[in-house]
CSV table of N, CA and C in Angstrom, one decimal:
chain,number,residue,atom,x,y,z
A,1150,UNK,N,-0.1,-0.5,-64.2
A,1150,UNK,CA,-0.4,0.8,-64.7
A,1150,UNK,C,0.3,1.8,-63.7
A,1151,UNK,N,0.9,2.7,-64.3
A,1151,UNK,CA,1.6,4.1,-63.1
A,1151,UNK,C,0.6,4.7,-62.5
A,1152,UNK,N,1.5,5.0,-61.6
A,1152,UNK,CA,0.7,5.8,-60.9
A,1152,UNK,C,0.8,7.4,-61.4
A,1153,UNK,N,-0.5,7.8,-61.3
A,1153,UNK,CA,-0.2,9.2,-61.4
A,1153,UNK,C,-0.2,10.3,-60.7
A,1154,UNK,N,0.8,11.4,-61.5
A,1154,UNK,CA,1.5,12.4,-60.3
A,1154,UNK,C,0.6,12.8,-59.5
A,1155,UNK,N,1.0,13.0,-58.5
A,1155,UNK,CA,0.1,14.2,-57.6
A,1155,UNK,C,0.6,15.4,-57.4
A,1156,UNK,N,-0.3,16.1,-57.4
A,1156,UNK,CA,-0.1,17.9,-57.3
A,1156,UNK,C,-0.7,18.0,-55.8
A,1157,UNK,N,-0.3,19.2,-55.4
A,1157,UNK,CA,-0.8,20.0,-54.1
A,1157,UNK,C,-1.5,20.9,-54.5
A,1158,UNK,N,-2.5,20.9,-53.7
A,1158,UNK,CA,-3.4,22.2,-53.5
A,1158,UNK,C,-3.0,23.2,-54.0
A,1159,UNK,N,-1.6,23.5,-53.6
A,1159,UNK,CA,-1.0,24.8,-53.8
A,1159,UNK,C,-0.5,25.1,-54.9
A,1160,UNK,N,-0.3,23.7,-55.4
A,1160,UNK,CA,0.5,24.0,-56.9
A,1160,UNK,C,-1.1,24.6,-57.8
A,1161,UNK,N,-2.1,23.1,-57.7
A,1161,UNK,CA,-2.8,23.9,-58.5
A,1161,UNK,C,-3.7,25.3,-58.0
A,1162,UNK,N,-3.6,25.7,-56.7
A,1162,UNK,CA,-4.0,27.5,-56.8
A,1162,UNK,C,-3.0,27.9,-57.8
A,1163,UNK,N,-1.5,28.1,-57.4
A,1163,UNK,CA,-0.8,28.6,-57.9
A,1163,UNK,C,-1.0,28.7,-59.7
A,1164,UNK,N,-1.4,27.3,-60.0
A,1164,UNK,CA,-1.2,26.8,-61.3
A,1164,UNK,C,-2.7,28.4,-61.8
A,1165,UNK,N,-3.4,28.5,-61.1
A,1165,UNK,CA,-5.1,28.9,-61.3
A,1165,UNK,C,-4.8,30.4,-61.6
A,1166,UNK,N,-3.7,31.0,-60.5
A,1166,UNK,CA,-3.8,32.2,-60.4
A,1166,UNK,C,-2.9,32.6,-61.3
A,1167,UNK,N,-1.7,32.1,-62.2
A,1167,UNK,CA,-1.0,32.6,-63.0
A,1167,UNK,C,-1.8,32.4,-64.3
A,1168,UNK,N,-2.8,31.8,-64.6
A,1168,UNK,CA,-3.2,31.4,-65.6
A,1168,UNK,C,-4.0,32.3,-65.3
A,1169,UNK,N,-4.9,32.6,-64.5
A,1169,UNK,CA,-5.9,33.8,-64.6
A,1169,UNK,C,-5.0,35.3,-64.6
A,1170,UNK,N,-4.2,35.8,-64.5
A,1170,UNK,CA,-3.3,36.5,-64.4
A,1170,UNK,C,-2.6,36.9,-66.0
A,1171,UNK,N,-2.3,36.0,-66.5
A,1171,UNK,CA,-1.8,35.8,-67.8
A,1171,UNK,C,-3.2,36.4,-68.9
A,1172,UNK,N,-4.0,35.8,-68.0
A,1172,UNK,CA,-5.4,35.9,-68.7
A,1172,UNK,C,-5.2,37.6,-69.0
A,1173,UNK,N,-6.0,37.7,-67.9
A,1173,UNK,CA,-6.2,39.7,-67.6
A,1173,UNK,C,-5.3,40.4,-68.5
A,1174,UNK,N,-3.7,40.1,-67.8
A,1174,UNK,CA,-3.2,40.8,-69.1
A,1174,UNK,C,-3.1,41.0,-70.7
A,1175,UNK,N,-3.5,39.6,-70.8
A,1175,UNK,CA,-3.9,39.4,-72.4
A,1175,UNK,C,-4.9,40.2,-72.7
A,1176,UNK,N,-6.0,40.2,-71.6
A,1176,UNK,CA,-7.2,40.7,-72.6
A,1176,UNK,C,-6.9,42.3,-72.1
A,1177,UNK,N,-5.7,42.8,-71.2
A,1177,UNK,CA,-6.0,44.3,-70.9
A,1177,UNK,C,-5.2,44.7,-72.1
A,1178,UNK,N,-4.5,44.4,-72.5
A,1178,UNK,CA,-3.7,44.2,-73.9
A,1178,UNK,C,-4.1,44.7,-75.3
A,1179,UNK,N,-5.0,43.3,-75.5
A,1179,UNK,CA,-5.6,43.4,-76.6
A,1179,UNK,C,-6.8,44.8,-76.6
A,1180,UNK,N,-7.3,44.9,-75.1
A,1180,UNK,CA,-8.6,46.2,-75.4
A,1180,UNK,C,-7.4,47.2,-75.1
A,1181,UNK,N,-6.3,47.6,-74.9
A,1181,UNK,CA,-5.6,48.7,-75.1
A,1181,UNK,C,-5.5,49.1,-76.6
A,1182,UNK,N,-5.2,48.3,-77.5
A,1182,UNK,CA,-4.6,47.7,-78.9
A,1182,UNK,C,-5.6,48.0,-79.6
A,1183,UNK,N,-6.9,47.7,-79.1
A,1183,UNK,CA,-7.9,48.5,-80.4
A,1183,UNK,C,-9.0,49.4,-80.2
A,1184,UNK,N,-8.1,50.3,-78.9
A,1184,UNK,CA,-9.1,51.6,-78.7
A,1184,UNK,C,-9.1,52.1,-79.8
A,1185,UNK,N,-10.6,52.5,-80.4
A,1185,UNK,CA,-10.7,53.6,-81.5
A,1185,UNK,C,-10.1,55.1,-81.5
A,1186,UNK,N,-9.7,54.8,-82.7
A,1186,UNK,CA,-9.0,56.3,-82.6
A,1186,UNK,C,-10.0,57.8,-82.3
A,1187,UNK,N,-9.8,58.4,-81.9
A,1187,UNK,CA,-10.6,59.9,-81.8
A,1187,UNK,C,-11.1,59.9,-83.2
A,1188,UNK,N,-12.5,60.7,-83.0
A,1188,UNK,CA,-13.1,61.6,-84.5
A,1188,UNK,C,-12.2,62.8,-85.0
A,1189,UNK,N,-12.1,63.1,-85.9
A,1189,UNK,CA,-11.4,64.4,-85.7
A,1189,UNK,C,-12.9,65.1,-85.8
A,1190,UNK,N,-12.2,66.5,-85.4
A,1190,UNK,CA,-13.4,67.7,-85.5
A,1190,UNK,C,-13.9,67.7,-86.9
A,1191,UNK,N,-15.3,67.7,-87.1
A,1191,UNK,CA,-15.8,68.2,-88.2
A,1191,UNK,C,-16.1,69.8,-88.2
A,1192,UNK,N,-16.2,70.0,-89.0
A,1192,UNK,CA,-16.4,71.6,-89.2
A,1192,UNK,C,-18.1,71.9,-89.2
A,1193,UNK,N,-18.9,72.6,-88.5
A,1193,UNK,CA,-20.2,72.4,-88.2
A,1193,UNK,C,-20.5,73.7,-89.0
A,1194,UNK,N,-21.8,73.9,-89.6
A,1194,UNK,CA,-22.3,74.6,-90.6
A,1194,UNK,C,-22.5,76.0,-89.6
A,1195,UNK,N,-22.6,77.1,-90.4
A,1195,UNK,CA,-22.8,78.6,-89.7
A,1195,UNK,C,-24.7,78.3,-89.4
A,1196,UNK,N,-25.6,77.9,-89.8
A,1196,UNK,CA,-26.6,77.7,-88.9
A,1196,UNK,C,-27.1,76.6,-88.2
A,1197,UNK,N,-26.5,75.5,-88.2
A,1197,UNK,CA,-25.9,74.4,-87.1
A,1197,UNK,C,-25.1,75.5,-86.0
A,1198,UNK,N,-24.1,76.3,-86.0
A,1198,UNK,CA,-23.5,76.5,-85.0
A,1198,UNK,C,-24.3,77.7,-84.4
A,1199,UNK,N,-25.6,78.6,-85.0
A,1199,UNK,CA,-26.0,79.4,-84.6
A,1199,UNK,C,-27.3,78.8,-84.0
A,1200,UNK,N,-27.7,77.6,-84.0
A,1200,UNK,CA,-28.4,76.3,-83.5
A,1200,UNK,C,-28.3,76.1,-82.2
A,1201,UNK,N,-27.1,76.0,-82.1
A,1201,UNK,CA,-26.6,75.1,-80.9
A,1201,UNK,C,-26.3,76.4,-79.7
A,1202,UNK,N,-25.8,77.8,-80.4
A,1202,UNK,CA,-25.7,78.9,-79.6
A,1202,UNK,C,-26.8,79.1,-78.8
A,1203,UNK,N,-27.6,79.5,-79.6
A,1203,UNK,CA,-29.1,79.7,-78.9
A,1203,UNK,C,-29.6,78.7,-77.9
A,1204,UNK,N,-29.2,77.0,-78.1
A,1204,UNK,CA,-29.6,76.3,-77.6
A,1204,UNK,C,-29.2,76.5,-75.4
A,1205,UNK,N,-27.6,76.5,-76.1
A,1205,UNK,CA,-26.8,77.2,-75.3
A,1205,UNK,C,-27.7,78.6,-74.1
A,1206,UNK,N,-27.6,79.4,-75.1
A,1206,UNK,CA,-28.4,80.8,-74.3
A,1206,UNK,C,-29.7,79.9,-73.5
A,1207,UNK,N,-30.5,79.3,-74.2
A,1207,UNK,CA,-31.6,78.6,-73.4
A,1207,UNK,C,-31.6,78.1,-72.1
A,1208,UNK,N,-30.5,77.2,-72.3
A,1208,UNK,CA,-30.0,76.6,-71.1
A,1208,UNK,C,-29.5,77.3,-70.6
A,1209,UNK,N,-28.7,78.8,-70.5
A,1209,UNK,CA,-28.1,79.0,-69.3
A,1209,UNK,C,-29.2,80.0,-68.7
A,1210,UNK,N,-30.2,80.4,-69.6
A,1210,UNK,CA,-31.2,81.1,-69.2
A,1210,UNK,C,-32.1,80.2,-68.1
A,1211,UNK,N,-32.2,79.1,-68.3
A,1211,UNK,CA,-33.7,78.1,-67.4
A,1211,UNK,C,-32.2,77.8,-66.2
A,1212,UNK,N,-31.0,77.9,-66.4
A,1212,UNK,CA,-30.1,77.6,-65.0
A,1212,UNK,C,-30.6,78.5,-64.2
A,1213,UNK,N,-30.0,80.0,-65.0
A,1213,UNK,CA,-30.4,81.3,-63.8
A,1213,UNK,C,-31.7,81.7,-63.4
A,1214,UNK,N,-32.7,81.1,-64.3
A,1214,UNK,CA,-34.2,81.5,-63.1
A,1214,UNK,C,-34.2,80.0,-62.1
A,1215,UNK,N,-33.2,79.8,-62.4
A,1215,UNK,CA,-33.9,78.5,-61.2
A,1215,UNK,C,-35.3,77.4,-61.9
A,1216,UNK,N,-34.8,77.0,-63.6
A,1216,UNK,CA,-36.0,76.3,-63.8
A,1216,UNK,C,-35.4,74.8,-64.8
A,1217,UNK,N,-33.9,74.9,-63.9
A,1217,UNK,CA,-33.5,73.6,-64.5
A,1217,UNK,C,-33.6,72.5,-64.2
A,1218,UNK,N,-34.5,72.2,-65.0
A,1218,UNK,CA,-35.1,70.7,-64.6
A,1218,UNK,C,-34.7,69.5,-65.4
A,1219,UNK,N,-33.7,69.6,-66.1
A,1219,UNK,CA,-33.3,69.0,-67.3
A,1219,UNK,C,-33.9,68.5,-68.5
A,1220,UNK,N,-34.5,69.1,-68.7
A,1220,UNK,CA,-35.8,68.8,-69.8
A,1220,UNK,C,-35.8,70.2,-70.8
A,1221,UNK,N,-35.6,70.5,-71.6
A,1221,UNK,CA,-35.8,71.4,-72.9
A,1221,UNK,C,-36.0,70.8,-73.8
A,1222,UNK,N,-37.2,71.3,-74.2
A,1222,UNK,CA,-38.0,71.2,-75.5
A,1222,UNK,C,-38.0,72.0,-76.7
A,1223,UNK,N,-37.3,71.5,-77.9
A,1223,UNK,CA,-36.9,72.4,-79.3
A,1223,UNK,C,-37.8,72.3,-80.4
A,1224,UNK,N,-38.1,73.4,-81.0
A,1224,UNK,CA,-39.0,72.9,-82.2
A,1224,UNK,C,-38.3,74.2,-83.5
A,1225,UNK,N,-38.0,73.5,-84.1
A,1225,UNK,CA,-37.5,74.6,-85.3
A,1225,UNK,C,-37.8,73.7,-86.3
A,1226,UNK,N,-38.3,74.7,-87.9
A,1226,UNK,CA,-38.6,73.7,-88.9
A,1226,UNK,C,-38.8,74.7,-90.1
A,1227,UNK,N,-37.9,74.8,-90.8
A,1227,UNK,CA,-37.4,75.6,-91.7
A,1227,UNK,C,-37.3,74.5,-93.2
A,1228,UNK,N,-37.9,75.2,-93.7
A,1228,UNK,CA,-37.7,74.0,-95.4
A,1228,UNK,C,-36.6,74.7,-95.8
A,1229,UNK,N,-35.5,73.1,-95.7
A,1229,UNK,CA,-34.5,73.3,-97.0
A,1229,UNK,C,-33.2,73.7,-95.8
A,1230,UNK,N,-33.8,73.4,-94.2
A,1230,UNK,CA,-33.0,73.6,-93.2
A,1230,UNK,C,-31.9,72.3,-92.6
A,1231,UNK,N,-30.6,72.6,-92.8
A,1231,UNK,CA,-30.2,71.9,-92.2
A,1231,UNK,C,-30.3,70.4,-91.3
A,1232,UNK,N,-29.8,69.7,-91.2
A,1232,UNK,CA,-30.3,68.7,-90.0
A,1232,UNK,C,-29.1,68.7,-89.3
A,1233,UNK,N,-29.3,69.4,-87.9
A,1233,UNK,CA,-28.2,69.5,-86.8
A,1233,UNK,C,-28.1,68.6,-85.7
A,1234,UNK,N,-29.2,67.5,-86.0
A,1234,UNK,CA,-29.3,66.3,-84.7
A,1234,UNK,C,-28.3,65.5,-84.6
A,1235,UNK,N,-27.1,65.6,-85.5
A,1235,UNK,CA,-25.5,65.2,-85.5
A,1235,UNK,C,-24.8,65.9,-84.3
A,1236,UNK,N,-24.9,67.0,-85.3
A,1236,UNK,CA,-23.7,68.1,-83.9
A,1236,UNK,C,-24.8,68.6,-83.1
A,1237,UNK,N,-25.8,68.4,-82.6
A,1237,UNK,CA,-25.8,68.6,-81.4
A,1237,UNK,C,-26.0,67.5,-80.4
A,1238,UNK,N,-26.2,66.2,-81.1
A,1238,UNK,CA,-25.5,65.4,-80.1
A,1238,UNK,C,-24.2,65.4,-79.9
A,1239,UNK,N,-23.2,65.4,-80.7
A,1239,UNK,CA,-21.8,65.6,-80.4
A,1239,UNK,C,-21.2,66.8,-79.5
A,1240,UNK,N,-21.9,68.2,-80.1
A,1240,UNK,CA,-21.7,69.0,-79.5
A,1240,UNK,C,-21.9,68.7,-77.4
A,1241,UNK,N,-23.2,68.2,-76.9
A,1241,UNK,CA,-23.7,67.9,-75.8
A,1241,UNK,C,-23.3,66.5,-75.3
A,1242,UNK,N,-22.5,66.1,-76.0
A,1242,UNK,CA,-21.8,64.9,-75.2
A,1242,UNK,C,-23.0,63.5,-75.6
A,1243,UNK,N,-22.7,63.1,-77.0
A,1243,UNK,CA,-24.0,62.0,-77.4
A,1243,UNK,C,-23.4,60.8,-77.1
A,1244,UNK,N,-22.1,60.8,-76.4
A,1244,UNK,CA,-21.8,59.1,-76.2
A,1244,UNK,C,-22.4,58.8,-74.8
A,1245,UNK,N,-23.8,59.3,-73.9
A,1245,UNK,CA,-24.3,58.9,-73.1
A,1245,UNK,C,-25.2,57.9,-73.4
């Protein structure tokens, strides 16, 4: 029966780290390749955007007394009103 070859240590590091190497780039590759494209801007309704102003004024009102605590609490409830819990997550940054 032959004998069979022998490798060095080094070859198979070597052999480990090009193959892990080969690896990474493949997969930094493919997640480059199917970043999703951006949303485009939706157009947000005139009381959605008068929504979110006020929201706005709120917050910068509880900044300047010194009562920012990150917590605001909303209650609006208008029959036949809009639903703005879209764009104001988007507006406020909802991919957290």
């Amino acid at each position: 029966m032959p004998e069979p070859i022998r490798i060095s240590r080094r070859a198979w590091v070597a052999g480990w780290v090009l193959l892990c190497g080969v690896g990474i780039a493949a997969t930094a590759g493919l997640n480059a390749a199917s970043a999703p494209d951006p949303r485009p801007e939706e157009p947000v309704s005139p009381e959605c955007a008068e929504y979110i102003a006020d929201i706005e004024t709120q917050l910068a009102k509880a900044k300047q007394q010194g009562t920012d605590d990150g917590v605001l609490a909303f209650s609006r409830s208008k029959v036949g009103a809009d639903d703005c819990s879209d764009e104001i997550r988007d507006h406020f940054g909802g991919d957290r």
